[in-house]
mmCIF file with all atom_site columns, C-alpha atoms in Angstrom:
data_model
loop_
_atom_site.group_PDB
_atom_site.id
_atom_site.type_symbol
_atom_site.label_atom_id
_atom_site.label_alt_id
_atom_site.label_comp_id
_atom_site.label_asym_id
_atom_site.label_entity_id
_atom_site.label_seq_id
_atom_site.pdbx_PDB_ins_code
_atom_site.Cartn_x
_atom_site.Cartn_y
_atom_site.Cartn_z
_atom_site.occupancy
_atom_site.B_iso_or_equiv
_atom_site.pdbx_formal_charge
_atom_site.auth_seq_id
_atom_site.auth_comp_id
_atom_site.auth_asym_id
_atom_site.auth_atom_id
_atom_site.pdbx_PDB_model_num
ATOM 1   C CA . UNK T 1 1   ? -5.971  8.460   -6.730  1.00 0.00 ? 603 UNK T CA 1
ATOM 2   C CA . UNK T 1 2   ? -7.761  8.295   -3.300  1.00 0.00 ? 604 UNK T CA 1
ATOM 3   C CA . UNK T 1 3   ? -7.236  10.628  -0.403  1.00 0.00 ? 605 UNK T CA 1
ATOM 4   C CA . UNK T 1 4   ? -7.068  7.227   1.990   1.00 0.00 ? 606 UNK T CA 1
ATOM 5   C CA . UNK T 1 5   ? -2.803  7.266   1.553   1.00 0.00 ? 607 UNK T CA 1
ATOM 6   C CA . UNK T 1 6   ? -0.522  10.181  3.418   1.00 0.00 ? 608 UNK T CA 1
ATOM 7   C CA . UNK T 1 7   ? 0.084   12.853  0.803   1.00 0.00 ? 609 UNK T CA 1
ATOM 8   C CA . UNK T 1 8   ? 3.578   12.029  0.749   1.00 0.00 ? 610 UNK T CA 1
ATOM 9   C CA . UNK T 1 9   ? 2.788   8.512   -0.143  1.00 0.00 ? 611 UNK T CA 1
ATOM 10  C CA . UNK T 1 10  ? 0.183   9.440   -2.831  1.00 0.00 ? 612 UNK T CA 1
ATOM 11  C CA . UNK T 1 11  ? 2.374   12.086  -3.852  1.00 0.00 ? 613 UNK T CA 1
ATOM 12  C CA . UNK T 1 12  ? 5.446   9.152   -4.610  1.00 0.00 ? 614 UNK T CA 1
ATOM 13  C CA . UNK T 1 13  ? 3.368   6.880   -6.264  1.00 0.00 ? 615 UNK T CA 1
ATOM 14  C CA . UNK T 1 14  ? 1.784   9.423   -8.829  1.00 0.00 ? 616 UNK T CA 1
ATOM 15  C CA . UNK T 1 15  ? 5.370   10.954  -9.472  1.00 0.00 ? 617 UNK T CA 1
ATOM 16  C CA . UNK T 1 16  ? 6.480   7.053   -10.419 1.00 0.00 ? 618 UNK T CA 1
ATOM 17  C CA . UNK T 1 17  ? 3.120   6.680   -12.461 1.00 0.00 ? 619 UNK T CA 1
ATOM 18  C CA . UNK T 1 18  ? 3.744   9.580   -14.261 1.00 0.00 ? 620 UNK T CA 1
ATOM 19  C CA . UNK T 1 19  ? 7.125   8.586   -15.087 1.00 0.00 ? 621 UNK T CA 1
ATOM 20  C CA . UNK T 1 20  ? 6.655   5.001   -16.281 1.00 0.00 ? 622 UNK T CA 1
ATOM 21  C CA . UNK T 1 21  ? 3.932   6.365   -18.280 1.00 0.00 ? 623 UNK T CA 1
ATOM 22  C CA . UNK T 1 22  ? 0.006   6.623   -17.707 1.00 0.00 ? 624 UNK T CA 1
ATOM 23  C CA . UNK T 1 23  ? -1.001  4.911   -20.473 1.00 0.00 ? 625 UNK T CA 1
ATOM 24  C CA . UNK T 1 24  ? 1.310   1.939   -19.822 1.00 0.00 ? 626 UNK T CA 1
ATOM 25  C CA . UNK T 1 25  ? 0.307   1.718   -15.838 1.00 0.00 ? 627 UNK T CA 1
ATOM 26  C CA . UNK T 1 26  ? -4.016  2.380   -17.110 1.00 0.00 ? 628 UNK T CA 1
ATOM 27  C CA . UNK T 1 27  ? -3.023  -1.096  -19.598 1.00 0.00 ? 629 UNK T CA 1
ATOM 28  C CA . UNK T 1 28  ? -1.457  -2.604  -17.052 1.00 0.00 ? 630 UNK T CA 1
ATOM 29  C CA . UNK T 1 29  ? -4.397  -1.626  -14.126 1.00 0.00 ? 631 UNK T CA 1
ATOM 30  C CA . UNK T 1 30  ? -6.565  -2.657  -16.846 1.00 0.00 ? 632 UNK T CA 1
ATOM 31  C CA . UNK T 1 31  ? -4.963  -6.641  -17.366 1.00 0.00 ? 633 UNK T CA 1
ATOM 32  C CA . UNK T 1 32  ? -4.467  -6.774  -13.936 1.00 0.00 ? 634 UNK T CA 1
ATOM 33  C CA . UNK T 1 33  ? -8.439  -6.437  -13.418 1.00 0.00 ? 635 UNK T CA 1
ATOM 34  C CA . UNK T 1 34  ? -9.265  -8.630  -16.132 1.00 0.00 ? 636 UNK T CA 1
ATOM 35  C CA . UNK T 1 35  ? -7.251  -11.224 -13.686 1.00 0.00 ? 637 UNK T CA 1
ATOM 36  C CA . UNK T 1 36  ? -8.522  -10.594 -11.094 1.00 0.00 ? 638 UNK T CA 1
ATOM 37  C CA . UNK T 1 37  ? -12.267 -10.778 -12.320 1.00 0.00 ? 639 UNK T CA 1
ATOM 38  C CA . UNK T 1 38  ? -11.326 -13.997 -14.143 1.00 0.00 ? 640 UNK T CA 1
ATOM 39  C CA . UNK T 1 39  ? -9.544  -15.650 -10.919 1.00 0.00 ? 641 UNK T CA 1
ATOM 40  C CA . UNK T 1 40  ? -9.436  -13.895 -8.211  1.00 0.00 ? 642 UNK T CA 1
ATOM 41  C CA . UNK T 1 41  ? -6.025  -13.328 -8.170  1.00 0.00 ? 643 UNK T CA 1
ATOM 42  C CA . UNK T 1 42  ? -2.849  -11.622 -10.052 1.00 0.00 ? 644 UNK T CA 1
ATOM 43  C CA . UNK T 1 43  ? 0.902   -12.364 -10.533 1.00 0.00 ? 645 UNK T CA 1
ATOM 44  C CA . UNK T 1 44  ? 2.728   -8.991  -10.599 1.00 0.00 ? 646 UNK T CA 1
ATOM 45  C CA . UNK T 1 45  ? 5.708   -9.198  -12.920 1.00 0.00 ? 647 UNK T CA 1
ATOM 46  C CA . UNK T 1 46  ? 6.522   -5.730  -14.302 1.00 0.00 ? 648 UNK T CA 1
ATOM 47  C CA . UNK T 1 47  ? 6.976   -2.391  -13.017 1.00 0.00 ? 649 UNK T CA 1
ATOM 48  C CA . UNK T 1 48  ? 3.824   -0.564  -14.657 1.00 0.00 ? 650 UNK T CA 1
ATOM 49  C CA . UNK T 1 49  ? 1.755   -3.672  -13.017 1.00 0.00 ? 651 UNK T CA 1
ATOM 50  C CA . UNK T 1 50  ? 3.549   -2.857  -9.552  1.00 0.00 ? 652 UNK T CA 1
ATOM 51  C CA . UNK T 1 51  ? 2.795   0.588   -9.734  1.00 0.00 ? 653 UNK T CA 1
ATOM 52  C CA . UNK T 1 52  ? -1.349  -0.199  -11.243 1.00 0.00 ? 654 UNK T CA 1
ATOM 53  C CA . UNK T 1 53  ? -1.754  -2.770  -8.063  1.00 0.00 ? 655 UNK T CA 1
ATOM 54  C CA . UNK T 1 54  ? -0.442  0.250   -6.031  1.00 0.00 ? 656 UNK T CA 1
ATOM 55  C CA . UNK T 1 55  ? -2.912  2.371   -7.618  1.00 0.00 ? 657 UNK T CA 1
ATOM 56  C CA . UNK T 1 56  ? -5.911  0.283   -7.210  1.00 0.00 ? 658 UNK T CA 1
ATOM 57  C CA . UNK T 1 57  ? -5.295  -1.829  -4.462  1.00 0.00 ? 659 UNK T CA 1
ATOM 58  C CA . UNK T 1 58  ? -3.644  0.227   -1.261  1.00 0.00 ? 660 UNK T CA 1
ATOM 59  C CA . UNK T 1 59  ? -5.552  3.191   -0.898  1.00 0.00 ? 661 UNK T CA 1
ATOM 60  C CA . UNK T 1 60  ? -8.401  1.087   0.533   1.00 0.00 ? 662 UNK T CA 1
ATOM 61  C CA . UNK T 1 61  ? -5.878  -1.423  2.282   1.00 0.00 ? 663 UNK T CA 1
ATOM 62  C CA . UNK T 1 62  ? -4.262  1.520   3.554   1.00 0.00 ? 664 UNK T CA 1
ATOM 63  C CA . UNK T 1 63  ? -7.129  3.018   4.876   1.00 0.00 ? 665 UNK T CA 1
ATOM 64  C CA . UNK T 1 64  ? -8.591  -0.779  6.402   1.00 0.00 ? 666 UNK T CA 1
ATOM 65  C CA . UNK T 1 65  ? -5.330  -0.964  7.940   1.00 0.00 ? 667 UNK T CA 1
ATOM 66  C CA . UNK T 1 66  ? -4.887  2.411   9.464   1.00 0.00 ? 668 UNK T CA 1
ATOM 67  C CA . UNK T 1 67  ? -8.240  1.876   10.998  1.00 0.00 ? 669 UNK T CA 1
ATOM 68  C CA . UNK T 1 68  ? -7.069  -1.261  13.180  1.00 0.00 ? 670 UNK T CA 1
ATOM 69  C CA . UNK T 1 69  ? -4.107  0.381   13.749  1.00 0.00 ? 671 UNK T CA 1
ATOM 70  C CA . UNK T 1 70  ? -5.919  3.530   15.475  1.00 0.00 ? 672 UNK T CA 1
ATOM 71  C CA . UNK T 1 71  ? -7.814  0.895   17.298  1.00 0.00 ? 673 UNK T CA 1
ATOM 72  C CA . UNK T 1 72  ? -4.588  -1.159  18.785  1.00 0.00 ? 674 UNK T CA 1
ATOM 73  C CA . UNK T 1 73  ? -3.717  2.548   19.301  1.00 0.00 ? 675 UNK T CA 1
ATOM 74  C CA . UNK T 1 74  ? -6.436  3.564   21.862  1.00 0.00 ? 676 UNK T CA 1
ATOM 75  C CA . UNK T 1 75  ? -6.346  0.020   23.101  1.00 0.00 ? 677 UNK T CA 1
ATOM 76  C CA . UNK T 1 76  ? -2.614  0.861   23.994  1.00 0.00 ? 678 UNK T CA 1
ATOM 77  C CA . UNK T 1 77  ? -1.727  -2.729  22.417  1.00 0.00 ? 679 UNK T CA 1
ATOM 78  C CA . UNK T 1 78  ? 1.293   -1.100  20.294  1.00 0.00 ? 680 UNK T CA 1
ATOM 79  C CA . UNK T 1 79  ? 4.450   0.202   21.689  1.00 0.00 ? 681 UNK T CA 1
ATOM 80  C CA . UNK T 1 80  ? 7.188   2.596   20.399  1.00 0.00 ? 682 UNK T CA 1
ATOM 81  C CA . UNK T 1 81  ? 9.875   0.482   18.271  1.00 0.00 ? 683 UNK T CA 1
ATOM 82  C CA . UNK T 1 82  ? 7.508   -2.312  17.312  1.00 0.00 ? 684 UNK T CA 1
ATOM 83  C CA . UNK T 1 83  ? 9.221   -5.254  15.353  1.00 0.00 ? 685 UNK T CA 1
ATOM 84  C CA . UNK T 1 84  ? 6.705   -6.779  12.647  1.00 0.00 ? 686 UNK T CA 1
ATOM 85  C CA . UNK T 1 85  ? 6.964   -9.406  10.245  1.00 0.00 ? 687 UNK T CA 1
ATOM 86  C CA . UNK T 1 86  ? 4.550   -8.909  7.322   1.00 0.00 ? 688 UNK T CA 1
ATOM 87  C CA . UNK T 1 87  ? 3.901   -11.598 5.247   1.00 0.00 ? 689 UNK T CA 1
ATOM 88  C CA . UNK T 1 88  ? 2.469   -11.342 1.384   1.00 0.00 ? 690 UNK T CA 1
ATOM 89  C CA . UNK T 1 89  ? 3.533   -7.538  2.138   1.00 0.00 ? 691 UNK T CA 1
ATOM 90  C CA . UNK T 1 90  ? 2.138   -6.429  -1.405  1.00 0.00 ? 692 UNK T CA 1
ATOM 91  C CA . UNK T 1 91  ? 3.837   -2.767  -1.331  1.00 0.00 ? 693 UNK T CA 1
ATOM 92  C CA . UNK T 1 92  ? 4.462   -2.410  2.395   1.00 0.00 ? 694 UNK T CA 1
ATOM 93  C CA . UNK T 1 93  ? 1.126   -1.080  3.243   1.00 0.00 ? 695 UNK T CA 1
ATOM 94  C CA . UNK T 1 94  ? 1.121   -2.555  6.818   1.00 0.00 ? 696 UNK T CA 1
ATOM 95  C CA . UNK T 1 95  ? 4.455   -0.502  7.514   1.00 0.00 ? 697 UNK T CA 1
ATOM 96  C CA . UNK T 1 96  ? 2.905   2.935   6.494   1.00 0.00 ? 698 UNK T CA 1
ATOM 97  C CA . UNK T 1 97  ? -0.064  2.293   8.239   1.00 0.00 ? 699 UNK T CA 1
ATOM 98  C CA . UNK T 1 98  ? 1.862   1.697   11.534  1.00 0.00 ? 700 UNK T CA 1
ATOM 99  C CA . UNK T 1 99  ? 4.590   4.683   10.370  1.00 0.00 ? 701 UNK T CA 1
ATOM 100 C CA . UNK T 1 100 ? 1.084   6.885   10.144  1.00 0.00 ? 702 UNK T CA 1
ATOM 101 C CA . UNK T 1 101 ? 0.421   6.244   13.736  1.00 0.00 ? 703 UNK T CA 1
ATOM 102 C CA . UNK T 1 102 ? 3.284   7.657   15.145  1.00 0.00 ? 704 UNK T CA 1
ATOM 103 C CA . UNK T 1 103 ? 6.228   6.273   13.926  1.00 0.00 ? 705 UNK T CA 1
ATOM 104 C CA . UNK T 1 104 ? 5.979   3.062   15.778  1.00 0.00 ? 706 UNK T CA 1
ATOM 105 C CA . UNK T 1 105 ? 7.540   0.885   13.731  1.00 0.00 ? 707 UNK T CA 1
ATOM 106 C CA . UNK T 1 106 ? 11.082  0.235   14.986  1.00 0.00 ? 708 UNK T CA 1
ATOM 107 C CA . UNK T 1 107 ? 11.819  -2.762  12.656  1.00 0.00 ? 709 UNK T CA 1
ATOM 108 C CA . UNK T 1 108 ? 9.454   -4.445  9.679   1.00 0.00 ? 710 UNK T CA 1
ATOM 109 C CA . UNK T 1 109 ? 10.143  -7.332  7.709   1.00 0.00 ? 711 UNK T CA 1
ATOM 110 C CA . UNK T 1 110 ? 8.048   -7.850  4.897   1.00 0.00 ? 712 UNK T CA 1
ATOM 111 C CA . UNK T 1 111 ? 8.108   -10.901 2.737   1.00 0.00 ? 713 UNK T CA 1
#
């Protein structure tokens, strides 16, 4: 796993990997990639596929995010108790990359 997440994130999502199984997650990261090679895209439907996208895909989100985040930062363009709506959420990533900032977020609702 990347360094890009907050080790208390990372630290989550490896202790879920490691108990839905490696093997099962590194299949499903593994048909998940075939999709996504093959269309561009990927329907999520089971927990070990939840956890893979996790895995592969928000690290670098994360880390993309957290970057325009600093930047609305230093721009002072966020306040304390920000309300957000995040749609095609994915695992929230938007939410810790405001929560990583601070602790600005005062209400998200991700769809």
């Amino acid at each position: 796993m990347s360094h890009a997440l907050p080790d208390c994130l990372e630290r989550h999502l490896n202790a879920r990997i490691e108990e839905a199984g490696l093997g099962a997650v590194r299949r499903a990261a593994q048909s998940l990639a075939a999709l996504y090679m093959a269309s561009g895209a990927a329907h999520v439907s089971t927990w070990e596929e939840a956890l893979a996208y996790a895995a592969m895909r928000m690290p670098g989100t994360f880390s993309s995010l957290r970057r325009i985040v600093k930047e609305l930062c230093t721009a002072d363009l966020l306040s304390d108790g920000l309300r957000h709506l995040d749609v095609c959420a994915g695992p929230a990533t938007m939410s810790f990359a405001l929560a990583s900032e601070g602790g600005r977020v005062g209400e998200a609702v991700c769809v």
